[in-house]
């Protein structure tokens, strides 16, 4: 038995439209499916990453208006890998969009990353990696 990889991550959001704009337009994730609210699970939008894994957004009917807080049990952050050479491009994109972020800094693993927050205060990392040769 073996885990083959990460299939998907589903993030609960307070405003699906606002988050769809952030993840699709700002981060450039490719939308592959919209799933309407079925009265139980809430409306969802799914994005495909180049490796085939998915990042999904869901707005539950029973959601509160409380922002995300990583000190509670559950998700701490989501890191999206990009070529390290593109980190300056990401800084320009975030600046142009008026998104607050940290300047590139060394991660605990030694790789450079940019830290920002989505509209629900979920911490995201734009994580610089060297593409395989």
Coordinates of N, CA and C in Angstrom, one line a residue:
X1 N 0.8 -1.2 0.0 CA 0.0 0.0 0.0 C 0.9 1.2 0.0
X2 N 0.5 2.3 -0.8 CA 1.3 3.5 -0.8 C 0.4 4.7 -1.2
X3 N 0.7 5.8 -0.6 CA 0.1 7.1 -0.9 C 0.8 7.5 -2.2
X4 N 0.0 7.9 -3.2 CA 0.6 8.3 -4.5 C 0.9 9.8 -4.6
X5 N 0.2 10.6 -3.8 CA 0.3 12.0 -3.9 C -0.9 12.7 -3.2
X6 N -0.9 14.0 -3.4 CA -2.1 14.8 -2.9 C -3.1 14.9 -4.0
X7 N -4.3 14.5 -3.7 CA -5.4 14.6 -4.7 C -6.0 16.0 -4.7
X8 N -6.5 16.4 -3.5 CA -7.1 17.8 -3.5 C -7.1 18.3 -2.1
X9 N -7.2 19.6 -2.0 CA -7.4 20.3 -0.8 C -8.6 21.2 -1.0
X10 N -9.6 21.2 0.0 CA -10.8 22.0 -0.1 C -10.8 23.0 1.0
X11 N -10.8 24.3 0.7 CA -10.8 25.3 1.6 C -12.2 25.9 1.8
X12 N -12.6 26.1 3.1 CA -13.9 26.7 3.3 C -13.7 28.2 3.3
X13 N -14.5 28.9 2.5 CA -14.5 30.3 2.4 C -15.8 31.0 2.8
X14 N -15.7 32.3 3.1 CA -16.9 33.0 3.5 C -17.7 33.6 2.3
X15 N -17.0 33.9 1.2 CA -17.6 34.5 0.1 C -17.0 33.9 -1.2
X16 N -17.7 32.9 -1.8 CA -17.2 32.1 -2.9 C -16.8 33.0 -4.1
X17 N -17.6 34.0 -4.4 CA -17.2 34.9 -5.5 C -15.9 35.6 -5.3
X18 N -15.8 36.2 -4.1 CA -14.5 37.0 -3.8 C -13.3 36.0 -3.8
X19 N -13.5 34.8 -3.3 CA -12.4 33.9 -3.3 C -12.1 33.4 -4.6
X20 N -13.1 33.2 -5.5 CA -12.9 32.7 -6.8 C -12.1 33.7 -7.6
X21 N -12.4 35.0 -7.4 CA -11.6 36.1 -8.1 C -10.1 36.0 -7.6
X22 N -9.9 35.8 -6.3 CA -8.5 35.8 -5.8 C -7.8 34.6 -6.3
X23 N -8.3 33.4 -6.2 CA -7.6 32.2 -6.6 C -7.5 32.1 -8.2
X24 N -8.5 32.5 -8.9 CA -8.5 32.3 -10.3 C -7.8 33.5 -11.0
X25 N -8.2 34.7 -10.7 CA -7.7 35.9 -11.4 C -6.3 36.3 -10.9
X26 N -6.2 36.4 -9.6 CA -4.9 36.8 -9.0 C -3.8 35.7 -9.1
X27 N -4.2 34.6 -8.6 CA -3.2 33.5 -8.5 C -3.1 32.7 -9.8
X28 N -4.0 32.9 -10.7 CA -4.0 32.3 -12.0 C -4.3 30.8 -12.0
X29 N -5.0 30.3 -11.0 CA -5.3 28.8 -11.0 C -6.4 28.6 -12.1
X30 N -6.3 27.4 -12.7 CA -7.2 27.0 -13.8 C -8.4 26.4 -13.2
X31 N -9.6 27.1 -13.4 CA -10.9 26.5 -12.9 C -11.3 25.3 -13.8
X32 N -11.6 24.2 -13.1 CA -12.0 23.1 -13.9 C -13.5 22.6 -13.6
X33 N -14.1 23.1 -12.6 CA -15.4 22.7 -12.3 C -16.1 23.6 -11.2
X34 N -17.3 23.9 -11.5 CA -18.2 24.6 -10.5 C -19.3 23.6 -10.1
X35 N -19.5 23.5 -8.8 CA -20.5 22.6 -8.3 C -21.5 23.4 -7.5
X36 N -22.8 23.4 -7.9 CA -23.8 24.2 -7.2 C -24.1 23.7 -5.8
X37 N -24.6 24.5 -5.0 CA -25.0 24.2 -3.6 C -26.1 23.1 -3.7
X38 N -25.9 22.0 -3.1 CA -26.9 20.9 -3.1 C -27.8 20.9 -1.9
X39 N -27.7 22.0 -1.1 CA -28.4 22.1 0.1 C -27.8 21.4 1.3
X40 N -26.7 20.7 1.1 CA -26.0 20.0 2.2 C -24.5 20.5 2.3
X41 N -23.8 20.4 1.1 CA -22.4 20.6 1.2 C -21.9 22.0 0.8
X42 N -22.8 22.8 0.2 CA -22.4 24.2 -0.2 C -21.8 24.2 -1.6
X43 N -21.8 25.4 -2.2 CA -21.3 25.6 -3.6 C -19.8 25.4 -3.5
X44 N -19.2 24.9 -4.6 CA -17.8 24.7 -4.7 C -17.3 25.1 -6.1
X45 N -16.0 25.5 -6.1 CA -15.2 25.7 -7.3 C -13.9 25.0 -7.1
X46 N -13.6 24.2 -8.2 CA -12.3 23.4 -8.2 C -11.4 24.0 -9.2
X47 N -10.1 24.0 -8.8 CA -9.0 24.5 -9.7 C -8.0 23.3 -9.8
X48 N -7.4 23.1 -11.0 CA -6.4 22.1 -11.2 C -5.0 22.7 -11.2
X49 N -4.1 22.1 -10.5 CA -2.7 22.5 -10.6 C -2.0 21.7 -11.7
X50 N -0.9 22.1 -12.2 CA -0.2 21.4 -13.3 C 0.1 19.9 -13.0
X51 N 0.3 19.6 -11.7 CA 0.6 18.2 -11.4 C -0.6 17.3 -11.3
X52 N -1.8 17.9 -11.5 CA -3.1 17.1 -11.5 C -3.8 17.2 -10.2
X53 N -3.2 17.7 -9.1 CA -3.9 17.9 -7.9 C -4.9 19.0 -8.0
X54 N -5.8 19.1 -7.1 CA -6.9 20.1 -7.1 C -6.9 20.9 -5.8
X55 N -7.2 22.2 -6.0 CA -7.5 23.1 -4.9 C -8.9 23.5 -5.1
X56 N -9.8 23.3 -4.0 CA -11.2 23.6 -4.1 C -11.6 24.6 -3.1
X57 N -12.6 25.4 -3.4 CA -13.2 26.3 -2.5 C -14.6 25.9 -2.2
X58 N -15.1 26.0 -1.0 CA -16.5 25.7 -0.7 C -17.0 26.8 0.2
X59 N -18.2 27.2 -0.1 CA -18.9 28.2 0.8 C -20.1 27.4 1.4
X60 N -20.0 27.0 2.7 CA -21.1 26.3 3.4 C -22.2 27.2 3.7
X61 N -23.4 26.7 3.7 CA -24.6 27.5 4.1 C -24.5 28.0 5.6
X62 N -23.9 27.1 6.4 CA -23.8 27.4 7.8 C -22.6 28.1 8.2
X63 N -21.8 28.6 7.3 CA -20.5 29.2 7.6 C -20.8 30.5 8.5
X64 N -19.8 30.7 9.4 CA -19.9 31.9 10.2 C -19.1 33.0 9.4
X65 N -19.1 34.2 9.9 CA -18.4 35.3 9.3 C -17.0 35.4 9.9
X66 N -16.5 34.4 10.7 CA -15.2 34.5 11.3 C -14.1 34.2 10.4
X67 N -13.0 35.0 10.4 CA -11.9 34.7 9.5 C -11.2 33.5 9.9
X68 N -10.4 32.9 9.0 CA -9.6 31.7 9.3 C -8.5 32.1 10.4
X69 N -8.2 31.1 11.2 CA -7.1 31.3 12.2 C -6.3 30.0 12.3
X70 N -5.1 30.0 11.9 CA -4.3 28.8 11.8 C -3.9 28.2 13.2
X71 N -4.1 29.0 14.3 CA -3.8 28.4 15.6 C -4.8 27.4 16.1
X72 N -5.9 27.3 15.4 CA -6.9 26.3 15.7 C -6.6 25.0 15.0
X73 N -7.0 23.9 15.5 CA -6.7 22.6 14.8 C -7.3 22.6 13.4
X74 N -6.5 22.1 12.4 CA -6.9 22.1 11.0 C -5.7 22.6 10.2
X75 N -6.0 23.2 9.1 CA -5.1 23.7 8.2 C -4.2 24.8 8.8
X76 N -2.9 24.8 8.5 CA -2.0 25.9 8.9 C -1.8 26.9 7.8
X77 N -1.4 26.3 6.6 CA -1.2 27.2 5.4 C -1.2 26.3 4.2
X78 N -1.3 26.9 3.0 CA -1.2 26.2 1.8 C -0.1 26.8 1.0
X79 N 0.9 26.0 0.6 CA 2.1 26.4 -0.2 C 1.9 26.0 -1.6
X80 N 2.0 27.0 -2.5 CA 2.0 26.7 -4.0 C 3.4 26.9 -4.5
X81 N 3.9 25.9 -5.2 CA 5.3 26.0 -5.7 C 5.3 26.7 -7.1
X82 N 6.3 27.5 -7.2 CA 6.6 28.2 -8.5 C 8.1 28.2 -8.7
X83 N 8.5 28.4 -10.0 CA 10.0 28.4 -10.2 C 10.6 29.6 -9.4
X84 N 11.7 29.3 -8.7 CA 12.3 30.4 -7.9 C 12.6 31.6 -8.7
X85 N 12.9 31.5 -10.0 CA 13.2 32.6 -10.8 C 12.0 33.6 -11.0
X86 N 10.8 33.1 -10.8 CA 9.6 33.9 -11.0 C 9.1 34.6 -9.7
X87 N 9.8 34.5 -8.6 CA 9.4 35.2 -7.4 C 9.3 36.7 -7.6
X88 N 10.2 37.3 -8.3 CA 10.1 38.8 -8.5 C 8.8 39.1 -9.3
X89 N 8.4 38.2 -10.3 CA 7.2 38.5 -11.0 C 6.0 38.4 -10.1
X90 N 6.0 37.4 -9.1 CA 4.9 37.3 -8.2 C 4.9 38.6 -7.3
X91 N 6.0 39.1 -6.9 CA 6.0 40.3 -6.1 C 5.3 41.5 -6.9
X92 N 5.7 41.6 -8.1 CA 5.0 42.7 -9.0 C 3.5 42.4 -9.1
X93 N 3.1 41.2 -9.3 CA 1.7 40.9 -9.5 C 0.9 41.2 -8.2
X94 N 1.5 40.9 -7.0 CA 0.8 41.1 -5.8 C 0.8 42.6 -5.5
X95 N 1.9 43.3 -5.8 CA 1.9 44.8 -5.6 C 0.8 45.5 -6.5
X96 N 0.7 45.1 -7.7 CA -0.3 45.6 -8.7 C -1.7 45.4 -8.2
X97 N -1.9 44.3 -7.5 CA -3.2 43.9 -7.0 C -3.5 44.5 -5.6
X98 N -2.5 45.1 -5.0 CA -2.7 45.7 -3.7 C -2.8 44.7 -2.6
X99 N -2.1 43.5 -2.8 CA -2.2 42.5 -1.8 C -0.9 42.6 -0.9
X100 N -1.2 42.6 0.4 CA 0.0 42.6 1.4 C 0.7 41.2 1.3
X101 N 2.0 41.3 1.4 CA 2.8 40.0 1.4 C 4.1 40.3 2.1
X102 N 4.8 39.2 2.4 CA 6.2 39.4 3.0 C 7.1 39.4 1.8
X103 N 8.2 40.1 1.9 CA 9.2 39.9 0.8 C 9.8 38.5 0.9
X104 N 10.4 38.0 -0.3 CA 10.9 36.7 -0.3 C 11.9 36.5 0.9
X105 N 11.7 35.4 1.6 CA 12.5 35.0 2.8 C 12.8 33.5 2.7
X106 N 13.8 33.1 3.4 CA 14.2 31.7 3.4 C 13.2 30.9 4.3
X107 N 12.7 29.8 3.8 CA 11.8 29.0 4.6 C 12.6 28.1 5.5
X108 N 11.9 27.4 6.4 CA 12.5 26.5 7.3 C 13.3 25.4 6.6
X109 N 12.9 25.1 5.3 CA 13.6 24.1 4.5 C 14.8 24.7 3.7
X110 N 14.9 26.1 3.8 CA 16.0 26.7 3.1 C 15.6 27.3 1.7
X111 N 14.4 27.1 1.3 CA 13.9 27.6 0.0 C 13.3 29.0 0.2
X112 N 13.3 29.9 -0.8 CA 12.7 31.2 -0.7 C 11.2 31.1 -0.9
X113 N 10.5 32.0 -0.1 CA 9.0 32.0 -0.3 C 8.5 33.4 0.0
X114 N 7.3 33.6 -0.5 CA 6.5 34.8 -0.2 C 5.3 34.4 0.6
X115 N 5.0 35.1 1.6 CA 3.8 34.7 2.4 C 2.7 35.8 2.3
X116 N 1.5 35.4 2.1 CA 0.4 36.3 1.9 C -0.9 35.7 2.5
X117 N -2.0 36.4 2.5 CA -3.3 35.9 3.0 C -4.3 36.1 2.0
X118 N -5.2 35.1 1.9 CA -6.3 35.2 1.0 C -7.5 36.0 1.6
X119 N -8.6 36.2 0.9 CA -9.7 37.0 1.5 C -10.2 36.5 2.8
X120 N -10.0 35.2 3.1 CA -10.5 34.7 4.4 C -9.4 34.6 5.5
X121 N -8.3 35.2 5.2 CA -7.1 35.2 6.1 C -6.4 33.9 6.1
X122 N -6.6 33.0 5.2 CA -5.8 31.7 5.1 C -4.4 32.1 4.6
X123 N -3.4 31.6 5.3 CA -2.1 31.9 4.9 C -1.7 31.1 3.7
X124 N -1.2 31.8 2.7 CA -0.7 31.1 1.4 C 0.8 31.4 1.3
X125 N 1.5 30.5 0.8 CA 2.9 30.7 0.5 C 3.1 30.5 -1.0
X126 N 3.8 31.4 -1.6 CA 4.3 31.3 -3.0 C 5.7 30.8 -2.8
X127 N 5.9 29.5 -3.0 CA 7.1 28.8 -2.6 C 8.1 28.5 -3.8
X128 N 9.2 29.2 -3.8 CA 10.2 29.0 -4.9 C 10.9 27.7 -4.9
X129 N 10.9 27.0 -6.0 CA 11.6 25.8 -6.2 C 12.4 25.8 -7.5
X130 N 13.4 25.0 -7.5 CA 14.2 24.9 -8.8 C 13.5 23.7 -9.6
X131 N 13.0 24.0 -10.8 CA 12.4 23.0 -11.6 C 13.4 21.8 -11.8
X132 N 12.9 20.6 -11.9 CA 13.8 19.5 -12.3 C 14.4 19.7 -13.6
X133 N 15.6 19.3 -13.8 CA 16.4 19.4 -15.0 C 16.2 18.3 -15.9

